[in-house]
mmCIF file of C-alpha atoms in Angstrom:
data_model
loop_
_atom_site.group_PDB
_atom_site.id
_atom_site.type_symbol
_atom_site.label_atom_id
_atom_site.label_comp_id
_atom_site.label_asym_id
_atom_site.label_seq_id
_atom_site.Cartn_x
_atom_site.Cartn_y
_atom_site.Cartn_z
ATOM 1 C CA MET A 90 57.884 -41.360 2.888
ATOM 2 C CA ASN A 91 55.512 -42.183 -0.143
ATOM 3 C CA TYR A 92 53.996 -38.801 -0.905
ATOM 4 C CA ASN A 93 52.278 -37.882 -4.009
ATOM 5 C CA TRP A 94 53.147 -34.460 -5.142
ATOM 6 C CA ASN A 95 50.376 -32.720 -7.209
ATOM 7 C CA TRP A 96 50.995 -29.083 -7.936
ATOM 8 C CA GLY A 97 47.987 -28.838 -10.310
ATOM 9 C CA ILE A 98 45.710 -29.264 -7.368
ATOM 10 C CA PHE A 99 45.305 -25.482 -7.223
ATOM 11 C CA PHE A 100 43.472 -25.552 -10.425
ATOM 12 C CA GLU A 101 41.149 -28.226 -9.364
ATOM 13 C CA ALA A 102 37.548 -27.505 -8.364
ATOM 14 C CA SER A 103 37.147 -27.416 -4.676
ATOM 15 C CA PRO A 104 34.331 -29.294 -2.847
ATOM 16 C CA GLU A 105 32.679 -25.934 -1.648
ATOM 17 C CA GLY A 106 31.536 -25.542 -5.125
ATOM 18 C CA THR A 107 32.779 -21.822 -5.306
ATOM 19 C CA GLY A 108 35.937 -22.106 -7.383
ATOM 20 C CA THR A 109 39.341 -23.751 -7.578
ATOM 21 C CA TYR A 110 41.450 -24.383 -4.446
ATOM 22 C CA ALA A 111 43.373 -21.335 -5.536
ATOM 23 C CA ASP A 112 40.347 -19.127 -5.190
ATOM 24 C CA MET A 113 40.040 -20.749 -1.665
ATOM 25 C CA LEU A 114 43.441 -19.522 -0.730
ATOM 26 C CA LEU A 115 43.118 -16.285 -2.362
ATOM 27 C CA SER A 116 39.724 -15.713 -0.308
ATOM 28 C CA GLY A 117 41.570 -16.653 2.685
ATOM 29 C CA LEU A 118 44.260 -14.114 1.931
ATOM 30 C CA ALA A 119 41.601 -11.361 1.339
ATOM 31 C CA TRP A 120 40.148 -11.897 4.870
ATOM 32 C CA THR A 121 43.801 -11.979 6.398
ATOM 33 C CA ILE A 122 44.589 -8.684 4.965
ATOM 34 C CA VAL A 123 41.160 -7.127 5.791
ATOM 35 C CA THR A 124 41.465 -8.430 9.169
ATOM 36 C CA ALA A 125 44.846 -7.291 9.903
ATOM 37 C CA LEU A 126 44.268 -3.506 8.403
ATOM 38 C CA CYS A 127 41.128 -3.075 10.619
ATOM 39 C CA SER A 128 42.981 -4.616 13.711
ATOM 40 C CA TRP A 129 45.919 -2.193 13.132
ATOM 41 C CA ILE A 130 43.738 0.954 12.973
ATOM 42 C CA ILE A 131 42.244 0.058 16.354
ATOM 43 C CA ALA A 132 45.711 -0.777 17.597
ATOM 44 C CA PHE A 133 47.695 2.316 16.226
ATOM 45 C CA LEU A 134 44.728 4.798 17.621
ATOM 46 C CA LEU A 135 44.356 3.247 20.893
ATOM 47 C CA GLY A 136 47.871 2.278 21.390
ATOM 48 C CA SER A 137 48.870 5.748 20.692
ATOM 49 C CA LEU A 138 46.304 7.118 23.259
ATOM 50 C CA VAL A 139 47.619 4.615 25.896
ATOM 51 C CA GLY A 140 51.220 5.348 25.122
ATOM 52 C CA VAL A 141 50.669 9.016 25.637
ATOM 53 C CA MET A 142 48.935 8.379 28.844
ATOM 54 C CA ARG A 143 52.038 6.772 30.029
ATOM 55 C CA THR A 144 53.965 9.812 29.578
ATOM 56 C CA LEU A 145 51.854 12.196 30.942
ATOM 57 C CA PRO A 146 52.473 13.991 34.186
ATOM 58 C CA ASN A 147 49.647 12.568 35.762
ATOM 59 C CA ARG A 148 49.653 9.483 38.205
ATOM 60 C CA ALA A 149 45.927 8.541 37.079
ATOM 61 C CA ALA A 150 46.613 8.373 33.480
ATOM 62 C CA ASN A 151 49.928 6.598 34.071
ATOM 63 C CA ALA A 152 47.997 4.067 36.211
ATOM 64 C CA VAL A 153 45.322 3.435 33.769
ATOM 65 C CA GLY A 154 47.806 3.058 30.900
ATOM 66 C CA THR A 155 50.281 0.761 32.752
ATOM 67 C CA ALA A 156 47.102 -1.373 33.772
ATOM 68 C CA TYR A 157 45.822 -1.643 30.341
ATOM 69 C CA VAL A 158 49.455 -2.643 28.754
ATOM 70 C CA GLU A 159 50.063 -5.171 31.578
ATOM 71 C CA LEU A 160 46.672 -6.798 31.082
ATOM 72 C CA PHE A 161 46.684 -7.217 27.340
ATOM 73 C CA ARG A 162 50.245 -7.879 26.955
ATOM 74 C CA ASN A 163 50.423 -10.774 29.650
ATOM 75 C CA ILE A 164 47.528 -12.881 28.582
ATOM 76 C CA PRO A 165 48.170 -15.160 25.691
ATOM 77 C CA LEU A 166 46.475 -14.077 22.302
ATOM 78 C CA LEU A 167 44.649 -17.357 22.037
ATOM 79 C CA VAL A 168 43.154 -17.007 25.376
ATOM 80 C CA GLN A 169 41.991 -13.602 24.706
ATOM 81 C CA MET A 170 40.484 -14.890 21.398
ATOM 82 C CA PHE A 171 38.563 -17.246 23.343
ATOM 83 C CA LEU A 172 37.639 -14.835 25.980
ATOM 84 C CA TRP A 173 36.142 -12.421 23.306
ATOM 85 C CA TYR A 174 34.368 -14.839 21.298
ATOM 86 C CA PHE A 175 32.884 -17.340 23.947
ATOM 87 C CA VAL A 176 33.024 -15.623 27.171
ATOM 88 C CA LEU A 177 32.075 -12.040 26.526
ATOM 89 C CA PRO A 178 28.512 -12.812 25.157
ATOM 90 C CA GLU A 179 27.769 -14.948 28.250
ATOM 91 C CA VAL A 180 28.880 -11.829 30.623
ATOM 92 C CA LEU A 181 27.064 -8.989 28.925
ATOM 93 C CA PRO A 182 23.278 -8.488 29.407
ATOM 94 C CA GLU A 183 21.247 -11.338 27.718
ATOM 95 C CA GLN A 184 19.780 -9.092 25.127
ATOM 96 C CA TRP A 185 23.459 -7.831 24.070
ATOM 97 C CA GLY A 186 24.772 -11.415 24.150
ATOM 98 C CA SER A 187 22.027 -12.567 21.928
ATOM 99 C CA TRP A 188 22.986 -9.865 19.534
ATOM 100 C CA LEU A 189 26.637 -10.655 19.476
ATOM 101 C CA LYS A 190 25.875 -14.389 18.967
ATOM 102 C CA GLN A 191 23.591 -13.582 15.881
ATOM 103 C CA LEU A 192 25.881 -10.862 14.306
ATOM 104 C CA PRO A 193 26.881 -11.887 10.728
ATOM 105 C CA ASN A 194 30.499 -12.595 10.445
ATOM 106 C CA ALA A 195 30.934 -12.565 14.289
ATOM 107 C CA PRO A 196 34.309 -14.437 13.936
ATOM 108 C CA PHE A 197 35.665 -11.529 11.978
ATOM 109 C CA TYR A 198 34.447 -8.742 14.241
ATOM 110 C CA THR A 199 35.851 -10.702 17.253
ATOM 111 C CA ALA A 200 39.273 -11.284 15.709
ATOM 112 C CA VAL A 201 39.442 -7.423 14.790
ATOM 113 C CA LEU A 202 38.606 -6.434 18.253
ATOM 114 C CA CYS A 203 40.739 -8.994 20.005
ATOM 115 C CA LEU A 204 43.770 -8.232 17.711
ATOM 116 C CA GLY A 205 43.292 -4.338 17.971
ATOM 117 C CA PHE A 206 43.174 -4.405 21.811
ATOM 118 C CA PHE A 207 45.978 -6.941 21.993
ATOM 119 C CA THR A 208 48.381 -5.054 19.590
ATOM 120 C CA ALA A 209 47.461 -1.838 21.191
ATOM 121 C CA SER A 210 49.297 -2.737 24.326
ATOM 122 C CA ARG A 211 52.431 -3.369 22.288
ATOM 123 C CA VAL A 212 51.992 -0.270 20.201
ATOM 124 C CA ALA A 213 51.653 1.653 23.206
ATOM 125 C CA GLU A 214 54.872 0.798 24.682
ATOM 126 C CA GLN A 215 56.463 1.664 21.179
ATOM 127 C CA VAL A 216 54.966 5.161 21.393
ATOM 128 C CA ARG A 217 55.914 5.758 25.124
ATOM 129 C CA ALA A 218 59.546 4.512 24.167
ATOM 130 C CA GLY A 219 59.663 7.104 21.171
ATOM 131 C CA ILE A 220 58.550 9.967 23.151
ATOM 132 C CA GLN A 221 60.671 9.270 26.205
ATOM 133 C CA SER A 222 63.618 9.008 23.728
ATOM 134 C CA LEU A 223 63.198 12.527 22.597
ATOM 135 C CA PRO A 224 65.321 15.482 23.894
ATOM 136 C CA ARG A 225 63.527 17.224 27.012
ATOM 137 C CA GLY A 226 64.165 20.451 24.985
ATOM 138 C CA GLN A 227 61.358 19.596 22.911
ATOM 139 C CA LYS A 228 58.680 19.430 25.239
ATOM 140 C CA MET A 229 59.921 22.731 27.066
ATOM 141 C CA ALA A 230 60.197 24.531 23.646
ATOM 142 C CA GLY A 231 56.702 23.648 23.043
ATOM 143 C CA THR A 232 55.692 25.072 26.562
ATOM 144 C CA ALA A 233 57.779 28.135 25.950
ATOM 145 C CA LEU A 234 55.707 28.685 22.892
ATOM 146 C CA GLY A 235 52.552 28.724 24.744
ATOM 147 C CA LEU A 236 51.140 25.482 23.670
ATOM 148 C CA THR A 237 49.134 23.476 25.771
ATOM 149 C CA VAL A 238 49.926 19.745 26.716
ATOM 150 C CA GLY A 239 47.663 18.326 23.994
ATOM 151 C CA GLN A 240 49.052 20.845 21.346
ATOM 152 C CA THR A 241 52.770 19.911 22.448
ATOM 153 C CA TYR A 242 52.016 16.218 21.786
ATOM 154 C CA ARG A 243 50.102 16.750 18.665
ATOM 155 C CA TYR A 244 52.810 19.213 16.810
ATOM 156 C CA VAL A 245 55.981 18.602 18.584
ATOM 157 C CA LEU A 246 56.179 15.194 20.433
ATOM 158 C CA LEU A 247 54.196 12.855 18.425
ATOM 159 C CA PRO A 248 55.241 13.645 14.946
ATOM 160 C CA ASN A 249 59.037 13.036 15.790
ATOM 161 C CA ALA A 250 58.315 10.186 18.051
ATOM 162 C CA TYR A 251 56.530 8.375 15.088
ATOM 163 C CA ARG A 252 59.427 8.932 12.853
ATOM 164 C CA ILE A 253 61.729 7.123 15.356
ATOM 165 C CA ILE A 254 59.378 4.093 16.073
ATOM 166 C CA LEU A 255 58.307 3.493 12.481
ATOM 167 C CA PRO A 256 60.625 0.361 12.191
ATOM 168 C CA PRO A 257 59.434 -1.226 15.385
ATOM 169 C CA LEU A 258 55.763 -0.513 14.259
ATOM 170 C CA THR A 259 56.484 -2.027 11.081
ATOM 171 C CA SER A 260 57.371 -5.224 12.913
ATOM 172 C CA GLU A 261 54.397 -4.907 15.200
ATOM 173 C CA PHE A 262 52.204 -4.750 12.051
ATOM 174 C CA LEU A 263 53.796 -7.640 10.632
ATOM 175 C CA ASN A 264 53.110 -9.705 13.897
ATOM 176 C CA ASN A 265 49.426 -8.596 13.704
ATOM 177 C CA LEU A 266 49.362 -9.726 10.118
ATOM 178 C CA LYS A 267 50.599 -13.173 11.107
ATOM 179 C CA ASN A 268 48.483 -13.170 14.357
ATOM 180 C CA THR A 269 45.495 -13.346 12.196
ATOM 181 C CA SER A 270 45.896 -17.053 11.884
ATOM 182 C CA VAL A 271 44.951 -17.568 15.446
ATOM 183 C CA ALA A 272 41.498 -16.535 14.365
ATOM 184 C CA LEU A 273 40.968 -19.870 12.736
ATOM 185 C CA THR A 274 40.161 -21.160 16.160
ATOM 186 C CA ILE A 275 36.825 -19.204 16.105
ATOM 187 C CA GLY A 276 35.942 -19.753 12.677
ATOM 188 C CA LEU A 277 37.367 -17.164 10.737
ATOM 189 C CA LEU A 278 38.309 -18.375 7.101
ATOM 190 C CA GLU A 279 41.548 -16.515 6.831
ATOM 191 C CA LEU A 280 44.650 -17.874 5.065
ATOM 192 C CA THR A 281 45.880 -20.493 7.381
ATOM 193 C CA ALA A 282 42.264 -21.729 7.821
ATOM 194 C CA ARG A 283 41.805 -21.874 4.050
ATOM 195 C CA ALA A 284 45.102 -23.980 3.741
ATOM 196 C CA ARG A 285 44.085 -26.381 6.520
ATOM 197 C CA ALA A 286 40.759 -26.915 4.816
ATOM 198 C CA MET A 287 42.474 -27.402 1.367
ATOM 199 C CA GLN A 288 44.720 -30.089 2.954
ATOM 200 C CA GLU A 289 41.820 -31.887 4.539
ATOM 201 C CA PHE A 290 39.811 -31.933 1.368
ATOM 202 C CA SER A 291 42.640 -33.029 -0.864
ATOM 203 C CA PHE A 292 45.299 -34.455 1.416
ATOM 204 C CA GLN A 293 48.031 -32.311 -0.413
ATOM 205 C CA VAL A 294 49.240 -30.938 2.861
ATOM 206 C CA PHE A 295 52.482 -29.771 1.608
ATOM 207 C CA GLU A 296 51.200 -28.073 -1.588
ATOM 208 C CA ALA A 297 48.574 -26.321 0.695
ATOM 209 C CA PHE A 298 50.676 -24.765 3.186
ATOM 210 C CA THR A 299 53.716 -24.164 0.794
ATOM 211 C CA ALA A 300 51.226 -21.689 -0.982
ATOM 212 C CA ALA A 301 50.095 -20.164 2.257
ATOM 213 C CA THR A 302 53.841 -19.578 3.240
ATOM 214 C CA ILE A 303 54.512 -17.874 -0.011
ATOM 215 C CA LEU A 304 51.601 -15.707 0.274
ATOM 216 C CA TYR A 305 52.497 -14.766 3.806
ATOM 217 C CA VAL A 306 56.090 -13.901 2.541
ATOM 218 C CA LEU A 307 54.888 -11.809 -0.401
ATOM 219 C CA ILE A 308 52.653 -9.936 1.769
ATOM 220 C CA ASN A 309 55.203 -9.200 4.455
ATOM 221 C CA VAL A 310 57.870 -8.299 1.871
ATOM 222 C CA GLY A 311 55.502 -5.832 0.394
ATOM 223 C CA VAL A 312 54.782 -4.135 3.779
ATOM 224 C CA ILE A 313 58.449 -3.848 4.424
ATOM 225 C CA PHE A 314 58.934 -2.008 1.083
ATOM 226 C CA ILE A 315 56.211 0.386 1.788
ATOM 227 C CA SER A 316 57.517 0.906 5.234
ATOM 228 C CA SER A 317 60.979 1.682 3.920
ATOM 229 C CA TRP A 318 59.443 4.069 1.262
ATOM 230 C CA ILE A 319 57.596 5.901 4.159
ATOM 231 C CA GLU A 320 60.590 5.997 6.398
ATOM 232 C CA ARG A 321 62.649 7.792 3.537
ATOM 233 C CA ARG A 322 59.951 10.270 3.023
ATOM 234 C CA VAL A 323 59.188 11.415 6.623
ATOM 235 C CA ALA A 324 62.966 11.170 7.438
ATOM 236 C CA VAL A 325 64.390 14.429 9.204
ATOM 237 C CA PRO A 326 66.715 16.144 6.722
ATOM 238 C CA GLY A 327 70.251 15.474 7.420
ATOM 239 C CA SER A 328 69.584 12.669 10.030
ATOM 240 C CA ARG A 329 70.739 10.049 7.388
#
């Protein structure tokens, strides 16, 4: 294969006129990180709520939680992204749909909501598994102390469950970070979209995607180190 390598391409001006190709990639990286963090906030909060619902002694709450998990977990993320971006504005009342279509940075908000709701279904299962893995005596102790159901979850069950599920939650966050690449299909200029644009402008496909891969790896390794540090900080004394 006759391929002309050019690693200096990153310092050449991009056709967009806003800096170099390296600036393009860094701009995409910034959008990737912001999208991942915002969607993770939704996923963690909503997933925790749904996970708790699936462990409550209430059939209605269990049914709603199960329905949510099965719905969002079993539809491919790409299909959900298209539904949020193309279909939702059409099924809403006309005034709301027009507002959504004209919203500045609509691909960003759509990606955040889609990734948040999708990842929440996976976080919910982690939270449910963490709560159910705790000894029954912990819940009974909370009841014996006169705590309400909400207080028992808040002060006894959830703090211990989160300690247990921190490693799988880290994996879910990393998956969420990588899933931001799907948002290029609706026009979000995140890292993968920027790498794709770079190779279309310069025809240096290997350089563009090698740089994108390195940036993804660096971010993921940083997340793993932070997660490991948090895991050591919140570990129950004597458990290690």
